[in-house]
Coordinates of C-alpha atoms in Angstrom, one line a residue:
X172 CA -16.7 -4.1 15.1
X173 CA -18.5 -7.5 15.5
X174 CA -15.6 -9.7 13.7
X175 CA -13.1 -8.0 16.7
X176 CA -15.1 -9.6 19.1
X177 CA -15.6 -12.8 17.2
X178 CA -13.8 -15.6 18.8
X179 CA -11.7 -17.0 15.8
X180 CA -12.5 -20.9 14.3
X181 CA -9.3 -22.0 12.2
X182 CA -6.9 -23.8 13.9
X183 CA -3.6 -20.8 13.3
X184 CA -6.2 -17.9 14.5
X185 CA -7.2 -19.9 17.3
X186 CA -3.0 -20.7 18.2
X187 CA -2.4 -17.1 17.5
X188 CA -5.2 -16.1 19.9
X189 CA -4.1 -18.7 22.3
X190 CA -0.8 -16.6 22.3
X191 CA -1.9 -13.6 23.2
X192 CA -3.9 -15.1 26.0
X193 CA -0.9 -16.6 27.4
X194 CA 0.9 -13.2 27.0
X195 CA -2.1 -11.3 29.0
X196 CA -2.0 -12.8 31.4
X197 CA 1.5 -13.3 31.9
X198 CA 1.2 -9.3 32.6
X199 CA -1.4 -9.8 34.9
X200 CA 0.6 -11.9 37.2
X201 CA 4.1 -10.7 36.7
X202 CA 2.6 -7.3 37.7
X203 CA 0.5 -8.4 41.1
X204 CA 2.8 -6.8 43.7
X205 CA 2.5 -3.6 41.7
X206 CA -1.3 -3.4 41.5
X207 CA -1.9 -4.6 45.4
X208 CA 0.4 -1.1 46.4
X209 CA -1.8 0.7 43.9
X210 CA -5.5 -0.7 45.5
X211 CA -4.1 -0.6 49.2
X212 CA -2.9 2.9 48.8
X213 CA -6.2 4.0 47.2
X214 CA -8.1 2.2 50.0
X215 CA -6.5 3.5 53.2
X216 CA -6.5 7.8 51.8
X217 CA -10.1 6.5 50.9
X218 CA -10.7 5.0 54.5
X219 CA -8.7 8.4 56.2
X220 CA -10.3 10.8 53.9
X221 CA -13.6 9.5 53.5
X222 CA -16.2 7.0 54.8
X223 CA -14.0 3.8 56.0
X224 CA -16.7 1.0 55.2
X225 CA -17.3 2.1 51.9
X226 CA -13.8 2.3 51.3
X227 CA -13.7 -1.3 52.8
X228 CA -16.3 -2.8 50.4
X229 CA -14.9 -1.7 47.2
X230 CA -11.6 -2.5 48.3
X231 CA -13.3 -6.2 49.0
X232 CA -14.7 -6.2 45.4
X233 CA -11.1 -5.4 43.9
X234 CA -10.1 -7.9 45.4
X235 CA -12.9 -10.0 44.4
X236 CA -11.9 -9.3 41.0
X237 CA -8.3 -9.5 41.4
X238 CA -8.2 -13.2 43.2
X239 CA -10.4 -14.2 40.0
X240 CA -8.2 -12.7 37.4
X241 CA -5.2 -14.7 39.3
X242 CA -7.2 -17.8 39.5
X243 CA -8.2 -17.9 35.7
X244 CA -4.5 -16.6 34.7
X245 CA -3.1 -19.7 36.0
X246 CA -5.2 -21.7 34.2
X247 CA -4.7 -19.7 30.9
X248 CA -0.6 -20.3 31.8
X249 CA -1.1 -24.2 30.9
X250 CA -3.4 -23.9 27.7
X251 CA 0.8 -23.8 25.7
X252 CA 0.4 -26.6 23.9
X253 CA -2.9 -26.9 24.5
X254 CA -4.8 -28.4 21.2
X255 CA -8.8 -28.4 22.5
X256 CA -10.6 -25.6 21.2
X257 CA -13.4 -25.7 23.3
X258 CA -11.4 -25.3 26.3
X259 CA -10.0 -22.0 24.7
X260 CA -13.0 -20.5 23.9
X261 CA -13.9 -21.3 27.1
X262 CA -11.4 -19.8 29.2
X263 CA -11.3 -16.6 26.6
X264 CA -14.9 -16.0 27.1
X265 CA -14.4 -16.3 31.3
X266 CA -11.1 -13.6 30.5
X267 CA -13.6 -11.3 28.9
X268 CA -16.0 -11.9 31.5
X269 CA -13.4 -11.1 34.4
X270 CA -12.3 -8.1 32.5
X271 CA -15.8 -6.3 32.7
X272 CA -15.4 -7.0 36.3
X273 CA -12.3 -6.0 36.8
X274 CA -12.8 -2.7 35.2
X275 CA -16.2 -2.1 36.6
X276 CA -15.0 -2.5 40.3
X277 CA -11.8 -0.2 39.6
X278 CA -14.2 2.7 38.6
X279 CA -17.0 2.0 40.8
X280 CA -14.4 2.5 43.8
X281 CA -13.4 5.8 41.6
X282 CA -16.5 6.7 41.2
X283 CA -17.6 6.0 44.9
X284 CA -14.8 8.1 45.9
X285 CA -15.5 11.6 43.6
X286 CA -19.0 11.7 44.7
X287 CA -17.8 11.4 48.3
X288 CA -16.1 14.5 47.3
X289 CA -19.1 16.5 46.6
X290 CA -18.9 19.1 43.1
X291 CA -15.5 19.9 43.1
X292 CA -11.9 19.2 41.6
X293 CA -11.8 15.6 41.6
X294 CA -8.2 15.3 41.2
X295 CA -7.5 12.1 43.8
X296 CA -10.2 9.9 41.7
X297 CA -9.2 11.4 38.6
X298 CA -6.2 10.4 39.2
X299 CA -6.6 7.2 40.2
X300 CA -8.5 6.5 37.3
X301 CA -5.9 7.6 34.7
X302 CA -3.3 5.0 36.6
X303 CA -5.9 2.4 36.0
X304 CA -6.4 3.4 32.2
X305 CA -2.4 3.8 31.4
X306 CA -2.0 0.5 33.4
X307 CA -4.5 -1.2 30.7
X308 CA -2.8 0.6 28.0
X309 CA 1.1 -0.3 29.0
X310 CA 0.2 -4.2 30.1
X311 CA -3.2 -5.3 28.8
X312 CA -2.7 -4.5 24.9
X313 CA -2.4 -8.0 24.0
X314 CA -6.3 -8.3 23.2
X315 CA -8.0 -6.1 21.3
X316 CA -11.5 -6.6 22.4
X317 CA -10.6 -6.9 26.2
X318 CA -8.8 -3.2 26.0
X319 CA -11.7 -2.0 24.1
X320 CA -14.0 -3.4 26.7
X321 CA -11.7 -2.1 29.8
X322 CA -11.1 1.8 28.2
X323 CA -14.7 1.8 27.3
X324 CA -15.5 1.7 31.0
X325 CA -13.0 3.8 32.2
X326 CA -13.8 6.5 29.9
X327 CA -17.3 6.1 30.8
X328 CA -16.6 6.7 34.5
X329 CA -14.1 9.3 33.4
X330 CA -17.0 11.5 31.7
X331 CA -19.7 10.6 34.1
X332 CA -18.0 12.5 36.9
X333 CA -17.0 15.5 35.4
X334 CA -20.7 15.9 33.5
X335 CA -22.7 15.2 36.7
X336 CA -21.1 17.8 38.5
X337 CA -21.6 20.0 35.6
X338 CA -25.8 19.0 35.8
X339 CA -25.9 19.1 39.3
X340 CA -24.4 22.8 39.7
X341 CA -25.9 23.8 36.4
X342 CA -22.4 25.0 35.6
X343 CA -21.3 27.7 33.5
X344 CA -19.3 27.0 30.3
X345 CA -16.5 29.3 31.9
X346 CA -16.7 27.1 35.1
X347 CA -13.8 24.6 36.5
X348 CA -16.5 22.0 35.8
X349 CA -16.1 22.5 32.1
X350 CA -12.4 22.8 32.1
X351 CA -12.2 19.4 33.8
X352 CA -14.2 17.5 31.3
X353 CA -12.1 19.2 28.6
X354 CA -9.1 18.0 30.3
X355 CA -10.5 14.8 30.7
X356 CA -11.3 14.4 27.2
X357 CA -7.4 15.3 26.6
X358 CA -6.5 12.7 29.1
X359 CA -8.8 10.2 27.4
X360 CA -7.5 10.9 23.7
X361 CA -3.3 10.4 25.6
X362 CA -4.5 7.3 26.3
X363 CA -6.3 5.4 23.6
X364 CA -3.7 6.7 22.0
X365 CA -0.7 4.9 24.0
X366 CA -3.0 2.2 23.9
X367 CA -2.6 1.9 20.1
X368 CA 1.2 2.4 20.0
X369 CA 1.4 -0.3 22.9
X370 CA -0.6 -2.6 20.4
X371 CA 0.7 -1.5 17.5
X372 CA 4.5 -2.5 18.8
X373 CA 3.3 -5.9 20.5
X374 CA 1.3 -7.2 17.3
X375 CA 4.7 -6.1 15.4
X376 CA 6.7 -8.3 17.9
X377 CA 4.2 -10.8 17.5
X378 CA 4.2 -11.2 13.6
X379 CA 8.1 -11.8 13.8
X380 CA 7.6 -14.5 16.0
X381 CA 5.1 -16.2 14.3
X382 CA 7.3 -15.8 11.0
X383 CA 10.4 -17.2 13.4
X384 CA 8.4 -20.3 14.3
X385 CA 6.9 -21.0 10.5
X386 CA 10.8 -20.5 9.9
X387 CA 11.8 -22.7 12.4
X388 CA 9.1 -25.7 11.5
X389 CA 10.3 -25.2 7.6
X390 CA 13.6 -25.8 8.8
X391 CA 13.1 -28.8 11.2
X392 CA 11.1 -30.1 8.6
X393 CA 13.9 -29.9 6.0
X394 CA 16.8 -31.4 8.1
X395 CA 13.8 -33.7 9.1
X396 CA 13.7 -35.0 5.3
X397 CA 17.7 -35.0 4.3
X398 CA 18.4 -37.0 7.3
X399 CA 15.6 -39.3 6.0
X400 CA 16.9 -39.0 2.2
X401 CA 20.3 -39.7 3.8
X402 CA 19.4 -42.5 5.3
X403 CA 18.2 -44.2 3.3
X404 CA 20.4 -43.9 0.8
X405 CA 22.9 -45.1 2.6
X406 CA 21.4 -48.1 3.9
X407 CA 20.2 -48.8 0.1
X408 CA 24.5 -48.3 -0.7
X409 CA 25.1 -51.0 1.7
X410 CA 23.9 -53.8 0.5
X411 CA 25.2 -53.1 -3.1
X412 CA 28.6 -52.6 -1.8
X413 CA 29.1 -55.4 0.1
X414 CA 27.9 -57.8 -2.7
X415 CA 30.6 -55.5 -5.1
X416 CA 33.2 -55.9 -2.1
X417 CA 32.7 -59.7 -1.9
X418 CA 33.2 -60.2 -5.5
X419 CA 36.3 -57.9 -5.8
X420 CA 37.7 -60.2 -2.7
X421 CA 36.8 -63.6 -4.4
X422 CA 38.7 -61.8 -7.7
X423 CA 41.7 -60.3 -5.4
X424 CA 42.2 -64.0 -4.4
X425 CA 42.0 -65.9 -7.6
X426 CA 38.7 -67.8 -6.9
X427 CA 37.7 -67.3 -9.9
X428 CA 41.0 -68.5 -12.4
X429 CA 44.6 -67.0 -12.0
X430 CA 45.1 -62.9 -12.7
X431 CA 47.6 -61.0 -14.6
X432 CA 50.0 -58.4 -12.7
X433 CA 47.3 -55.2 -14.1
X434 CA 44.6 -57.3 -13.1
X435 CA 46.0 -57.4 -9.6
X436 CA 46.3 -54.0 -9.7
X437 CA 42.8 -52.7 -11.0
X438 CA 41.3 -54.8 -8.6
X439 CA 43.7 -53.6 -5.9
X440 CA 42.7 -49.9 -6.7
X441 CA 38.5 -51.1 -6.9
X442 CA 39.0 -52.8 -3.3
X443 CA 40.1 -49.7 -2.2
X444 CA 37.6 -47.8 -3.8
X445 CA 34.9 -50.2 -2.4
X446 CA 36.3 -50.1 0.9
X447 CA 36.5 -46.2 0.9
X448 CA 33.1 -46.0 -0.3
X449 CA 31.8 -48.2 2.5
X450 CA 33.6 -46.3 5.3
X451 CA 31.8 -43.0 3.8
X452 CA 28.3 -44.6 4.0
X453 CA 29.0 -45.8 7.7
X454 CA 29.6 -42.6 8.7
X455 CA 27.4 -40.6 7.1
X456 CA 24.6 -43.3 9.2
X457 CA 26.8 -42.5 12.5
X458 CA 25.9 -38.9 11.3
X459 CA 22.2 -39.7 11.1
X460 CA 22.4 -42.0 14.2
X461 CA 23.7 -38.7 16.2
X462 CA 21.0 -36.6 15.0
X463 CA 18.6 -38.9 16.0
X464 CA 20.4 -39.5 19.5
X465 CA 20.2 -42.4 18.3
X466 CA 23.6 -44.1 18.5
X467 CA 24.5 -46.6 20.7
X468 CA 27.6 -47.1 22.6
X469 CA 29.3 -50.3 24.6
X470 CA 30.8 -48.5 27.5
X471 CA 33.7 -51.0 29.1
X472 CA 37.1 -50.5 31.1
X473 CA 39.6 -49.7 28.1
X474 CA 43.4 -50.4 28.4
X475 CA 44.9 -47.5 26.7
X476 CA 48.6 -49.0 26.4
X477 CA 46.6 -51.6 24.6
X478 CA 44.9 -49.5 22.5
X479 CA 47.9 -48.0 21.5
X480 CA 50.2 -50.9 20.5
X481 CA 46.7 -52.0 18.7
X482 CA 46.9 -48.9 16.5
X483 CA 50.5 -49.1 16.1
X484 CA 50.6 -52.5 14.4
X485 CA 47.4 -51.7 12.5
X486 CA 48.3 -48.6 10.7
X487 CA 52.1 -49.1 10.3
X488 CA 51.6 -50.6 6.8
X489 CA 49.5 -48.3 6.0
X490 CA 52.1 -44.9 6.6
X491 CA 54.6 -46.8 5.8
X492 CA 53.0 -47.2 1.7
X493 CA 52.2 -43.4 2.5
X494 CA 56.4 -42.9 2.3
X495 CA 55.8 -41.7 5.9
X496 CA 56.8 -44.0 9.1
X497 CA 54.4 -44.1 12.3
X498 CA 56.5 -44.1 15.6
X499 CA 55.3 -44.6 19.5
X500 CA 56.6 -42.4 22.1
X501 CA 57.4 -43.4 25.8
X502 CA 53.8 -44.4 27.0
X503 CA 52.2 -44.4 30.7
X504 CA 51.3 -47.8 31.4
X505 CA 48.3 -49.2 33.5
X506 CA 46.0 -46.8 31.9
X507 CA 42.1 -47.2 31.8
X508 CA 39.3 -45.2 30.8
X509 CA 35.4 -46.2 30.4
X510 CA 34.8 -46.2 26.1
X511 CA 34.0 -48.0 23.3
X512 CA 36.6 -49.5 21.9
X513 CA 35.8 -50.1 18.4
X514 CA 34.3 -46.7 18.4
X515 CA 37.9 -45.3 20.1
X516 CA 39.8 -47.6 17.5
X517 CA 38.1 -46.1 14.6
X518 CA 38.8 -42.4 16.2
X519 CA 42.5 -43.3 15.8
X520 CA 42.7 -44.9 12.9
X521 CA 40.9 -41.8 11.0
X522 CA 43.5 -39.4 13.1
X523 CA 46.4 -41.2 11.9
X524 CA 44.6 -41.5 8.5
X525 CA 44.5 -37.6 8.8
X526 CA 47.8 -37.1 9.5
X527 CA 49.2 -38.9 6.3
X528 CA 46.9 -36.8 4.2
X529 CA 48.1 -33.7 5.8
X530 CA 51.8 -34.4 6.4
X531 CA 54.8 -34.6 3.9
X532 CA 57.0 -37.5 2.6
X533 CA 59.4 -39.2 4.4
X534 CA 58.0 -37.2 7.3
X535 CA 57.2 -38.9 11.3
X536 CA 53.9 -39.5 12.3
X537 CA 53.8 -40.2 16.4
X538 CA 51.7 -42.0 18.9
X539 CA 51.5 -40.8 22.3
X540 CA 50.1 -41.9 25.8
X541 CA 50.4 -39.4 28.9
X542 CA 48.6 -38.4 32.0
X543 CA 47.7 -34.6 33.1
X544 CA 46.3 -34.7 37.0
X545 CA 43.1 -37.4 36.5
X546 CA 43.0 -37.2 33.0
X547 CA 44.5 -39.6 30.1
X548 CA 45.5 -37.7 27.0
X549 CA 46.1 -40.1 23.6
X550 CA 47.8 -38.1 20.8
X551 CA 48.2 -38.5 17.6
X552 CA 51.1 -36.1 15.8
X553 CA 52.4 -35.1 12.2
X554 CA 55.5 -33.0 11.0
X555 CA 52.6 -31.4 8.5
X556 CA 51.7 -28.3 7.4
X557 CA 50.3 -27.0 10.2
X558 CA 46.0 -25.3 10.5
X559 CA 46.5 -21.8 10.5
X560 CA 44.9 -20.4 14.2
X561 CA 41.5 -20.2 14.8
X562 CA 40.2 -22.8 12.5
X563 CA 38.7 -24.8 15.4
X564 CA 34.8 -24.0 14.2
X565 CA 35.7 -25.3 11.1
X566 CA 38.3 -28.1 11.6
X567 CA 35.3 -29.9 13.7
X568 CA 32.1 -28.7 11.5
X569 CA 30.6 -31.5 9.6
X570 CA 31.4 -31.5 5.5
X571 CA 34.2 -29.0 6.1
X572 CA 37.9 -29.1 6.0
X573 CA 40.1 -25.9 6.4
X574 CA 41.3 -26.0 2.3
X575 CA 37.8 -26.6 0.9
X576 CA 39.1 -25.2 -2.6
X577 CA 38.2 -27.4 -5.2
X578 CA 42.0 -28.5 -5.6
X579 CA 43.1 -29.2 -2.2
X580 CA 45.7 -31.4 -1.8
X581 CA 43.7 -34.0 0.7
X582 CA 40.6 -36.1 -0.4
X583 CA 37.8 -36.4 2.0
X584 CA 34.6 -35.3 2.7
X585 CA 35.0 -33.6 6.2
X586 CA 33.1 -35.8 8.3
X587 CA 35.8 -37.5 10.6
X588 CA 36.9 -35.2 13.5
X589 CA 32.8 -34.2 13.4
X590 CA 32.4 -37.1 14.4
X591 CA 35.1 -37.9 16.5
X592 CA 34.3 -34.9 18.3
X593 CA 30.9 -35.6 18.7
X594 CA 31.3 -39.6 19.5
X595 CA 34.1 -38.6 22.0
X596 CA 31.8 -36.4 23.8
X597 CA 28.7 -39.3 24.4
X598 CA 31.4 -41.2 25.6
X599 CA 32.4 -38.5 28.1
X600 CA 35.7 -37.5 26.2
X601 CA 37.0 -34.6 24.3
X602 CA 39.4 -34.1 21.6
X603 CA 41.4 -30.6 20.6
X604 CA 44.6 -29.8 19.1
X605 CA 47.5 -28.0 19.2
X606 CA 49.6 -26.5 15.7
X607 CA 52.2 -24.5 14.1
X608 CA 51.9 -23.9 10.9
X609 CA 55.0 -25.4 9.0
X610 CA 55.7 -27.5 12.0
X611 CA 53.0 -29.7 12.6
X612 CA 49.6 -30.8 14.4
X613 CA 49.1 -32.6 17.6
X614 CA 45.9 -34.1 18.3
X615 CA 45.0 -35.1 21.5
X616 CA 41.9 -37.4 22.7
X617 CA 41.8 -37.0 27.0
X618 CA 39.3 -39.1 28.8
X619 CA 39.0 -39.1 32.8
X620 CA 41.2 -42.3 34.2
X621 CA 39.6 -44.9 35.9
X622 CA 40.6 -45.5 39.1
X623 CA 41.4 -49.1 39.7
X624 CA 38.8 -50.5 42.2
X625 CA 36.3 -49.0 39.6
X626 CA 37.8 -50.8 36.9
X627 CA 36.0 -54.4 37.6
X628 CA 32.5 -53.0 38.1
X629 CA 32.3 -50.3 35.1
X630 CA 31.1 -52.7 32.2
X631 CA 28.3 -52.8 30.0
X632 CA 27.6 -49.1 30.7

């Protein structure tokens, strides 16, 4: 019994206990309105009934107690977080302490009130006193000790008033006086055990959260650690690769003594390589960098007709070695939107790149500039195979592409519209897409337009 009442030492007792604090007394205030109808209702039958200054003064010591229990509550509110164990020993030991007087001035005013009665049925006080005592069991199970210490009084007052009437009126074993204490003993064993299931059910609840917050801190811990691993390894890649890339260009470009037509070739295929490789590293950093809220972003007025034409002549080679040819629709002109524009140039260039992958030969890959109300929409579309519907989750999920079999037709890790997606959305833009499978995919980047006298004070954001 001593260890119950023993306030705990180590530091995940003491958190636990801390818990439960915060959790009591959360009942205690949530449940004022309820308890002030109960003690005013008590007081004025009391005062009506009975003698009114009596009633009076143990209505002022309820509410001696009660104004104490709300003060102390409060303060038990901000211990979350709190890391000083001396201060929660403290304020448990002054919860205990307001307890005990909170119980003893509920059946005190019971008390007060049945021997106003005289030796007879003490039903109102009885009463009374069971409310108080299923009110403990129902909201005040949190702590162990402090419902120990509460029922113990009430079923002390409980038995004393039943057993001094049976003293005073030296009654009878087949009296009323009898039957009441039996009854009362019935009443007592309902609720200790209530009190047990209440417990029971709240310490249950309260395991499975403790086992969803060790779960939780395992697994912040973990993503804590790849995105460590990650990073590093990537910045460790970097170096190494451009060294390899600079040597592979000095190679490419005969620096080093003329090169046969194979030569040319191999080294054509490792630049690629290299340059592949290098692109994968910088994004799996932008991934880290987004994790970490940690990217930064250059904000200015963009010209999206410029953007556009910029795309154009930068990726036409590429589709056109692809077998595929890269077109521009009719574009809206005198179109600006606040971005990054390395950040937006890299978004298309890995849109167009995905549109190669995912379209056929001698297929039309289109460019496209429009406006929709206050919104610019940029698009990008194939004459591909199509994403089959409701493939969104996965079309933007990092490390995921809609044919992840382990012969797909595309290379790629998975990571671009992730981050395009996510990039887009710091920069106050969005990205979606439209498709029909067989047909084609359409993907369109929208940002809000600028309006022009906002244009010349909108940089550096």
């Amino acid at each position: 019994m001593r260890s119950i009442f023993r306030i705990p030492t180590d530091a995940k007792s003491l958190k636990r206990l801390q818990r439960q604090m915060v959790d009591y007394v959360g009942g205690t205030l949530r449940l004022i309105g309820q308890r002030q109808a109960i003690y005013l209702s008590v007081t004025i039958l009391a005062a009506t009934y009975f003698d009114f200054w009596i009633a009076m003064g143990c209505y002022s010591m309820v509410q001696t107690a009660e104004i104490l229990d709300i003060i102390l509550a409060r303060k038990i509110q901000k211990l979350d977080g709190e890391t000083s164990t001396a201060r929660v020993k403290k304020l448990y030991s002054l919860l205990f302490t307001n307890s005990i007087f909170s119980a003893f001035a509920i059946s005190f005013f019971v008390f007060v009130i049945a021997r106003q009665e005289g030796n007879i049925s003490h039903f109102t006080p009885m009463f009374f006193l069971f409310a108080a005592a299923l009110f403990a069991a129902m909201n005040n199970h949190q702590l162990l000790p402090l419902l120990i210490i509460r029922l113990a009084i009430y079923t002390t007052t409980f038995l004393a008033i039943p057993i001094i009437d049976i003293i005073e009126v030296h009654a009878a074993l087949a009296s009323q006086h009898w039957l009441q204490l039996f009854t009362v003993v019935f009443v007592l064993f309902f609720v200790v055990d209530s009190s047990m299931i209440y417990l029971k059910l709240y310490r249950s609840n309260l395991d499975q959260l403790e086992s969803l917050i060790d779960e939780k801190e395992k697994a912040t811990a973990a993503l804590i650690a790849k995105s460590r691993f990650l990073s590093t390894i990537s910045h460790e890649l970097r170096t190494p690769l451009t060294s390899v890339g600079g040597a592979i260009s000095l190679l490419g470009n005969q620096a080093m003594g003329d090169l046969s037509d194979k030569q040319k070739y191999a080294l054509g295929i490792a630049d690629k390589n290299i340059k592949n490789l290098t692109e994968l590293v910088n994004d799996v950093l932008d991934v880290q960098s987004l994790e970490a809220d940690e990217l930064v972003l250059r904000k200015d007025p963009v010209d999206l007709q410029a953007v556009l034409t910029a795309a154009h002549e930068r990726n036409a080679p590429k589709v056109s070695a692809a077998g595929r040819s890269l077109e521009m629709s009719e574009i809206a002109s005198d179109i600006h939107v606040l971005a990054d524009r390395k950040r937006l140039d890299k978004i298309l260039d890995g849109l167009v790149t995905n549109a190669i992958k995912f379209s056929n030969d001698k297929s039309t890959i289109t460019l496209g500039l429009s406006t929709r109300d206050t919104e610019a929409c940029l698009t990008v579309a194939d004459e591909g195979e199509g994403i089959p519907a409701g493939q969104e989750d996965i079309v933007f999920s990092s490390f995921s592409q809609v044919d992840a079999s382990d012969i797909r037709k595309a290379g790629g890790i998975g990571m671009g519209l992730f981050l395009a997606k996510s990039i887009l959305a710091k920069m106050g833009g969005t990205i979606g897409y439209e498709s029909t499978v067989g047909v084609g995919t359409t993907f369109t980047v929208t940002f809000k337009m600028l309006k022009k006298e906002k244009i010349s004070t909108a940089k550096g954001f």
